[in-house]
C-alpha cells in the first residue's frame, strides 16, 4: 500500500522540510488524494472523516475517528504559549471555527500536547482564536501606523507590541507575520477595488 496524502502536501508546507521519501529512504507511491469530507475506512470499526484545516500549513488536515469520537488534530490547534506558525490568518480563523462546529469529539489528540477531553479541547480552540484575534489586531495597527515601513521594522514593532521579542529571531514566526501582512495587503487592495467600483456604479446611474 502506498501513501494517502492531502492534495497539497508536502510541497505547500512553507515551514517544514517534510519528505516521505527522505524519511522512508525509498520512493513511495500515492494511492489516493484526500479532501475535506472524505471518509477513510481502515478496517471494521475504524472510520475516519477528513477535515481540511489549512492553518498551520497549507495542506493541514484533521481526522475524526467516529467510532471513538476522537479528533486527531495534528498541528491544527497550537500549543498554548508556543510560537504561532501559520500560512494564512483568515484560514486559521476558518479552520478553528470549523472545529468548534463539530460536536462529536469527546477527546482531542494533538501532535505536540497531551490528550484533552471534550471541554478542554474546545477551550484550547477558543484560546487559539483569542490569541490569534489579538495578534491580528496588532498586525493591523502596525500596518496602519507605519504604512511606509519596511517589513523588518514592522516585524520588530509587532514583536514588541505582543511582547514576543524572544521569538523575533525565529524564521517560522517571521514567515507567519510576512504571510499575515501579505494577506492584509491583498484585503486592502480588494476593499479599495470594491469601493471604487461602487463609486463608479453610482456615477453611471446618476449620469
PDB file of C-alpha atoms in Angstrom:
ATOM      1  CA  UNK A   1       0.000   0.000   0.000  1.00  0.00           C
ATOM      2  CA  UNK A   2       1.264   3.484  -0.857  1.00  0.00           C
ATOM      3  CA  UNK A   3       0.603   6.727   0.944  1.00  0.00           C
ATOM      4  CA  UNK A   4      -2.647   8.638   1.280  1.00  0.00           C
ATOM      5  CA  UNK A   5      -1.759  12.322   1.176  1.00  0.00           C
ATOM      6  CA  UNK A   6      -3.662  15.599   1.222  1.00  0.00           C
ATOM      7  CA  UNK A   7      -3.749  17.185  -2.221  1.00  0.00           C
ATOM      8  CA  UNK A   8      -1.372  19.993  -1.201  1.00  0.00           C
ATOM      9  CA  UNK A   9       1.189  18.036   0.799  1.00  0.00           C
ATOM     10  CA  UNK A  10       4.129  18.176   1.084  1.00  0.00           C
ATOM     11  CA  UNK A  11       5.135  20.834  -1.471  1.00  0.00           C
ATOM     12  CA  UNK A  12       2.867  23.516   0.011  1.00  0.00           C
ATOM     13  CA  UNK A  13       4.350  23.354   3.514  1.00  0.00           C
ATOM     14  CA  UNK A  14       6.458  26.523   3.937  1.00  0.00           C
ATOM     15  CA  UNK A  15       7.739  25.752   7.427  1.00  0.00           C
ATOM     16  CA  UNK A  16       8.779  22.143   7.071  1.00  0.00           C
ATOM     17  CA  UNK A  17      11.206  20.021   5.098  1.00  0.00           C
ATOM     18  CA  UNK A  18       8.871  17.070   5.262  1.00  0.00           C
ATOM     19  CA  UNK A  19       9.659  14.432   2.664  1.00  0.00           C
ATOM     20  CA  UNK A  20       8.181  10.960   2.795  1.00  0.00           C
ATOM     21  CA  UNK A  21      10.916   9.711   0.508  1.00  0.00           C
ATOM     22  CA  UNK A  22      13.675  11.036   2.769  1.00  0.00           C
ATOM     23  CA  UNK A  23      12.051   9.607   5.903  1.00  0.00           C
ATOM     24  CA  UNK A  24      11.393   6.195   4.369  1.00  0.00           C
ATOM     25  CA  UNK A  25      14.607   6.185   2.346  1.00  0.00           C
ATOM     26  CA  UNK A  26      12.732   4.761  -0.622  1.00  0.00           C
ATOM     27  CA  UNK A  27      10.367   6.045  -3.324  1.00  0.00           C
ATOM     28  CA  UNK A  28       6.684   5.962  -2.428  1.00  0.00           C
ATOM     29  CA  UNK A  29       3.519   5.875  -4.475  1.00  0.00           C
ATOM     30  CA  UNK A  30       0.344   7.800  -3.683  1.00  0.00           C
ATOM     31  CA  UNK A  31      -2.816   5.711  -3.747  1.00  0.00           C
ATOM     32  CA  UNK A  32      -5.344   8.443  -3.094  1.00  0.00           C
ATOM     33  CA  UNK A  33      -5.551  12.168  -2.592  1.00  0.00           C
ATOM     34  CA  UNK A  34      -7.902  13.006   0.250  1.00  0.00           C
ATOM     35  CA  UNK A  35     -10.007  16.115   0.754  1.00  0.00           C
ATOM     36  CA  UNK A  36     -12.471  17.646   3.175  1.00  0.00           C
ATOM     37  CA  UNK A  37     -15.479  15.417   3.832  1.00  0.00           C
ATOM     38  CA  UNK A  38     -13.871  12.206   2.596  1.00  0.00           C
ATOM     39  CA  UNK A  39     -14.292   9.065   4.681  1.00  0.00           C
ATOM     40  CA  UNK A  40     -11.490   6.549   5.174  1.00  0.00           C
ATOM     41  CA  UNK A  41     -12.439   3.050   6.288  1.00  0.00           C
ATOM     42  CA  UNK A  42      -9.279   1.451   7.609  1.00  0.00           C
ATOM     43  CA  UNK A  43     -10.941  -1.762   8.849  1.00  0.00           C
ATOM     44  CA  UNK A  44     -14.090  -2.759  10.702  1.00  0.00           C
ATOM     45  CA  UNK A  45     -14.721  -0.279  13.482  1.00  0.00           C
ATOM     46  CA  UNK A  46     -12.252   2.357  12.265  1.00  0.00           C
ATOM     47  CA  UNK A  47     -13.796   5.135  10.225  1.00  0.00           C
ATOM     48  CA  UNK A  48     -12.001   8.439   9.776  1.00  0.00           C
ATOM     49  CA  UNK A  49     -13.562  11.610   8.405  1.00  0.00           C
ATOM     50  CA  UNK A  50     -11.220  14.101   6.753  1.00  0.00           C
ATOM     51  CA  UNK A  51     -11.440  17.730   7.848  1.00  0.00           C
ATOM     52  CA  UNK A  52      -9.448  20.309   5.904  1.00  0.00           C
ATOM     53  CA  UNK A  53      -7.847  22.722   8.384  1.00  0.00           C
ATOM     54  CA  UNK A  54      -5.316  24.773   6.379  1.00  0.00           C
ATOM     55  CA  UNK A  55      -3.954  26.989   9.106  1.00  0.00           C
ATOM     56  CA  UNK A  56      -0.594  25.758  10.406  1.00  0.00           C
ATOM     57  CA  UNK A  57       0.304  24.741   6.844  1.00  0.00           C
ATOM     58  CA  UNK A  58      -1.490  24.862   3.502  1.00  0.00           C
ATOM     59  CA  UNK A  59      -2.404  21.175   3.481  1.00  0.00           C
ATOM     60  CA  UNK A  60      -3.181  20.624   7.156  1.00  0.00           C
ATOM     61  CA  UNK A  61      -5.963  18.160   7.888  1.00  0.00           C
ATOM     62  CA  UNK A  62      -7.631  16.740  10.978  1.00  0.00           C
ATOM     63  CA  UNK A  63      -9.168  13.286  11.254  1.00  0.00           C
ATOM     64  CA  UNK A  64     -12.320  12.474  13.167  1.00  0.00           C
ATOM     65  CA  UNK A  65     -12.350   8.882  14.421  1.00  0.00           C
ATOM     66  CA  UNK A  66     -16.108   8.386  14.501  1.00  0.00           C
ATOM     67  CA  UNK A  67     -16.341   5.148  16.467  1.00  0.00           C
ATOM     68  CA  UNK A  68     -14.247   6.525  19.340  1.00  0.00           C
ATOM     69  CA  UNK A  69     -15.411  10.140  18.928  1.00  0.00           C
ATOM     70  CA  UNK A  70     -11.758  11.169  18.861  1.00  0.00           C
ATOM     71  CA  UNK A  71     -10.310  14.056  16.872  1.00  0.00           C
ATOM     72  CA  UNK A  72      -6.717  13.822  15.644  1.00  0.00           C
ATOM     73  CA  UNK A  73      -5.757  17.478  15.321  1.00  0.00           C
ATOM     74  CA  UNK A  74      -2.087  17.263  14.388  1.00  0.00           C
ATOM     75  CA  UNK A  75      -0.733  20.825  14.384  1.00  0.00           C
ATOM     76  CA  UNK A  76      -4.096  22.475  13.727  1.00  0.00           C
ATOM     77  CA  UNK A  77      -4.550  23.622  17.339  1.00  0.00           C
ATOM     78  CA  UNK A  78      -1.401  25.377  18.593  1.00  0.00           C
ATOM     79  CA  UNK A  79       0.043  24.532  21.986  1.00  0.00           C
ATOM     80  CA  UNK A  80      -0.616  27.409  24.372  1.00  0.00           C
ATOM     81  CA  UNK A  81       2.443  29.560  24.840  1.00  0.00           C
ATOM     82  CA  UNK A  82       4.146  28.150  21.752  1.00  0.00           C
ATOM     83  CA  UNK A  83       5.211  30.077  18.675  1.00  0.00           C
ATOM     84  CA  UNK A  84       2.340  30.933  16.276  1.00  0.00           C
ATOM     85  CA  UNK A  85       3.045  29.293  12.920  1.00  0.00           C
ATOM     86  CA  UNK A  86       0.518  29.703  10.133  1.00  0.00           C
ATOM     87  CA  UNK A  87       0.176  30.352   6.403  1.00  0.00           C
ATOM     88  CA  UNK A  88      -2.983  32.463   6.431  1.00  0.00           C
ATOM     89  CA  UNK A  89      -4.691  34.373   9.260  1.00  0.00           C
ATOM     90  CA  UNK A  90      -8.132  34.041   7.695  1.00  0.00           C
ATOM     91  CA  UNK A  91      -7.702  30.293   7.160  1.00  0.00           C
ATOM     92  CA  UNK A  92      -6.690  29.947  10.814  1.00  0.00           C
ATOM     93  CA  UNK A  93      -9.941  31.520  11.915  1.00  0.00           C
ATOM     94  CA  UNK A  94     -11.992  29.466   9.465  1.00  0.00           C
ATOM     95  CA  UNK A  95     -10.337  26.201  10.485  1.00  0.00           C
ATOM     96  CA  UNK A  96     -10.754  26.747  14.218  1.00  0.00           C
ATOM     97  CA  UNK A  97     -14.383  27.760  13.800  1.00  0.00           C
ATOM     98  CA  UNK A  98     -14.916  24.603  11.756  1.00  0.00           C
ATOM     99  CA  UNK A  99     -13.557  22.509  14.630  1.00  0.00           C
ATOM    100  CA  UNK A 100     -15.823  24.289  17.108  1.00  0.00           C
ATOM    101  CA  UNK A 101     -18.819  23.483  14.914  1.00  0.00           C
ATOM    102  CA  UNK A 102     -18.158  19.762  15.321  1.00  0.00           C
ATOM    103  CA  UNK A 103     -19.790  18.459  18.482  1.00  0.00           C
ATOM    104  CA  UNK A 104     -18.862  14.797  18.012  1.00  0.00           C
ATOM    105  CA  UNK A 105     -15.339  14.733  19.518  1.00  0.00           C
ATOM    106  CA  UNK A 106     -15.083  13.680  23.157  1.00  0.00           C
ATOM    107  CA  UNK A 107     -11.293  13.516  23.068  1.00  0.00           C
ATOM    108  CA  UNK A 108      -8.741  15.695  21.276  1.00  0.00           C
ATOM    109  CA  UNK A 109      -5.423  14.138  20.254  1.00  0.00           C
ATOM    110  CA  UNK A 110      -2.612  16.573  19.447  1.00  0.00           C
ATOM    111  CA  UNK A 111       0.756  16.246  17.757  1.00  0.00           C
ATOM    112  CA  UNK A 112       2.656  18.111  20.481  1.00  0.00           C
ATOM    113  CA  UNK A 113       0.389  18.168  23.516  1.00  0.00           C
ATOM    114  CA  UNK A 114      -1.321  15.686  25.831  1.00  0.00           C
ATOM    115  CA  UNK A 115      -4.800  14.354  25.043  1.00  0.00           C
ATOM    116  CA  UNK A 116      -7.689  16.513  26.238  1.00  0.00           C
ATOM    117  CA  UNK A 117     -11.320  15.815  26.976  1.00  0.00           C
ATOM    118  CA  UNK A 118     -14.179  17.499  25.134  1.00  0.00           C
ATOM    119  CA  UNK A 119     -14.339  20.717  27.124  1.00  0.00           C
ATOM    120  CA  UNK A 120     -10.565  21.060  27.413  1.00  0.00           C
ATOM    121  CA  UNK A 121     -10.196  20.507  23.682  1.00  0.00           C
ATOM    122  CA  UNK A 122     -12.867  23.017  22.765  1.00  0.00           C
ATOM    123  CA  UNK A 123     -11.377  25.536  25.182  1.00  0.00           C
ATOM    124  CA  UNK A 124      -7.960  25.136  23.565  1.00  0.00           C
ATOM    125  CA  UNK A 125      -9.555  26.069  20.224  1.00  0.00           C
ATOM    126  CA  UNK A 126     -11.244  29.106  21.778  1.00  0.00           C
ATOM    127  CA  UNK A 127      -7.920  30.137  23.322  1.00  0.00           C
ATOM    128  CA  UNK A 128      -6.203  29.825  19.950  1.00  0.00           C
ATOM    129  CA  UNK A 129      -8.868  32.058  18.405  1.00  0.00           C
ATOM    130  CA  UNK A 130      -8.459  34.648  21.168  1.00  0.00           C
ATOM    131  CA  UNK A 131      -4.662  34.762  20.796  1.00  0.00           C
ATOM    132  CA  UNK A 132      -4.997  34.953  17.031  1.00  0.00           C
ATOM    133  CA  UNK A 133      -7.514  37.810  17.284  1.00  0.00           C
ATOM    134  CA  UNK A 134      -5.077  39.761  19.467  1.00  0.00           C
ATOM    135  CA  UNK A 135      -2.208  39.123  17.040  1.00  0.00           C
ATOM    136  CA  UNK A 136      -4.353  40.102  14.045  1.00  0.00           C
ATOM    137  CA  UNK A 137      -5.324  43.367  15.738  1.00  0.00           C
ATOM    138  CA  UNK A 138      -1.653  44.117  16.441  1.00  0.00           C
ATOM    139  CA  UNK A 139      -0.630  43.429  12.837  1.00  0.00           C
ATOM    140  CA  UNK A 140      -3.412  45.675  11.538  1.00  0.00           C
ATOM    141  CA  UNK A 141      -2.478  48.504  13.898  1.00  0.00           C
ATOM    142  CA  UNK A 142       1.174  48.263  12.903  1.00  0.00           C
ATOM    143  CA  UNK A 143       0.388  48.281   9.175  1.00  0.00           C
ATOM    144  CA  UNK A 144      -1.894  51.296   9.637  1.00  0.00           C
ATOM    145  CA  UNK A 145       0.530  53.232  11.847  1.00  0.00           C
ATOM    146  CA  UNK A 146       3.615  52.503   9.731  1.00  0.00           C
ATOM    147  CA  UNK A 147       2.385  52.318   6.112  1.00  0.00           C
ATOM    148  CA  UNK A 148       5.816  53.111   4.606  1.00  0.00           C
ATOM    149  CA  UNK A 149       7.867  50.924   6.927  1.00  0.00           C
ATOM    150  CA  UNK A 150       9.952  48.014   5.708  1.00  0.00           C
ATOM    151  CA  UNK A 151       8.991  44.502   6.711  1.00  0.00           C
ATOM    152  CA  UNK A 152      11.853  44.312   9.220  1.00  0.00           C
ATOM    153  CA  UNK A 153      10.638  47.429  11.016  1.00  0.00           C
ATOM    154  CA  UNK A 154       7.025  46.199  11.034  1.00  0.00           C
ATOM    155  CA  UNK A 155       8.088  42.768  12.251  1.00  0.00           C
ATOM    156  CA  UNK A 156      10.115  44.133  15.163  1.00  0.00           C
ATOM    157  CA  UNK A 157       7.293  46.513  16.060  1.00  0.00           C
ATOM    158  CA  UNK A 158       4.759  43.658  16.120  1.00  0.00           C
ATOM    159  CA  UNK A 159       7.081  41.510  18.261  1.00  0.00           C
ATOM    160  CA  UNK A 160       7.468  44.345  20.779  1.00  0.00           C
ATOM    161  CA  UNK A 161       3.747  45.105  20.866  1.00  0.00           C
ATOM    162  CA  UNK A 162       2.914  41.432  21.503  1.00  0.00           C
ATOM    163  CA  UNK A 163       5.860  41.049  23.930  1.00  0.00           C
ATOM    164  CA  UNK A 164       7.244  38.298  21.726  1.00  0.00           C
ATOM    165  CA  UNK A 165      10.787  39.595  21.347  1.00  0.00           C
ATOM    166  CA  UNK A 166      12.094  36.170  22.383  1.00  0.00           C
ATOM    167  CA  UNK A 167      10.679  34.782  19.111  1.00  0.00           C
ATOM    168  CA  UNK A 168      11.934  37.583  16.903  1.00  0.00           C
ATOM    169  CA  UNK A 169      14.887  35.547  15.609  1.00  0.00           C
ATOM    170  CA  UNK A 170      12.756  32.509  14.696  1.00  0.00           C
ATOM    171  CA  UNK A 171      12.267  32.105  10.927  1.00  0.00           C
ATOM    172  CA  UNK A 172       8.879  30.295  11.154  1.00  0.00           C
ATOM    173  CA  UNK A 173       7.344  33.163  13.134  1.00  0.00           C
ATOM    174  CA  UNK A 174       8.869  35.696  10.748  1.00  0.00           C
ATOM    175  CA  UNK A 175       7.345  33.810   7.807  1.00  0.00           C
ATOM    176  CA  UNK A 176       3.977  33.740   9.561  1.00  0.00           C
ATOM    177  CA  UNK A 177       3.949  37.509  10.068  1.00  0.00           C
ATOM    178  CA  UNK A 178       5.046  38.019   6.455  1.00  0.00           C
ATOM    179  CA  UNK A 179       2.085  35.909   5.296  1.00  0.00           C
ATOM    180  CA  UNK A 180      -0.196  37.871   7.637  1.00  0.00           C
ATOM    181  CA  UNK A 181       0.917  41.213   6.219  1.00  0.00           C
ATOM    182  CA  UNK A 182       0.645  39.960   2.648  1.00  0.00           C
ATOM    183  CA  UNK A 183      -2.937  38.811   3.195  1.00  0.00           C
ATOM    184  CA  UNK A 184      -3.771  42.133   4.830  1.00  0.00           C
ATOM    185  CA  UNK A 185      -2.308  43.941   1.821  1.00  0.00           C
ATOM    186  CA  UNK A 186      -4.486  41.910  -0.558  1.00  0.00           C
ATOM    187  CA  UNK A 187      -7.523  42.552   1.632  1.00  0.00           C
ATOM    188  CA  UNK A 188      -6.863  46.312   1.496  1.00  0.00           C
ATOM    189  CA  UNK A 189      -6.485  46.270  -2.297  1.00  0.00           C
ATOM    190  CA  UNK A 190      -9.730  44.317  -2.695  1.00  0.00           C
ATOM    191  CA  UNK A 191     -11.601  46.773  -0.459  1.00  0.00           C
ATOM    192  CA  UNK A 192     -10.309  49.722  -2.493  1.00  0.00           C
ATOM    193  CA  UNK A 193     -11.299  47.993  -5.718  1.00  0.00           C
ATOM    194  CA  UNK A 194     -14.801  47.300  -4.393  1.00  0.00           C
ATOM    195  CA  UNK A 195     -15.156  50.887  -3.127  1.00  0.00           C
ATOM    196  CA  UNK A 196     -14.054  52.312  -6.480  1.00  0.00           C
ATOM    197  CA  UNK A 197     -16.476  50.037  -8.308  1.00  0.00           C
ATOM    198  CA  UNK A 198     -19.371  51.135  -6.102  1.00  0.00           C
ATOM    199  CA  UNK A 199     -18.459  54.778  -6.696  1.00  0.00           C
ATOM    200  CA  UNK A 200     -18.303  54.226 -10.435  1.00  0.00           C
ATOM    201  CA  UNK A 201     -21.642  52.431 -10.466  1.00  0.00           C
ATOM    202  CA  UNK A 202     -23.271  55.330  -8.597  1.00  0.00           C
ATOM    203  CA  UNK A 203     -21.754  57.849 -11.009  1.00  0.00           C
ATOM    204  CA  UNK A 204     -23.011  55.899 -14.006  1.00  0.00           C
ATOM    205  CA  UNK A 205     -26.513  55.747 -12.551  1.00  0.00           C
ATOM    206  CA  UNK A 206     -26.524  59.495 -11.849  1.00  0.00           C
ATOM    207  CA  UNK A 207     -25.377  60.239 -15.368  1.00  0.00           C
TER     208      UNK A 207
END
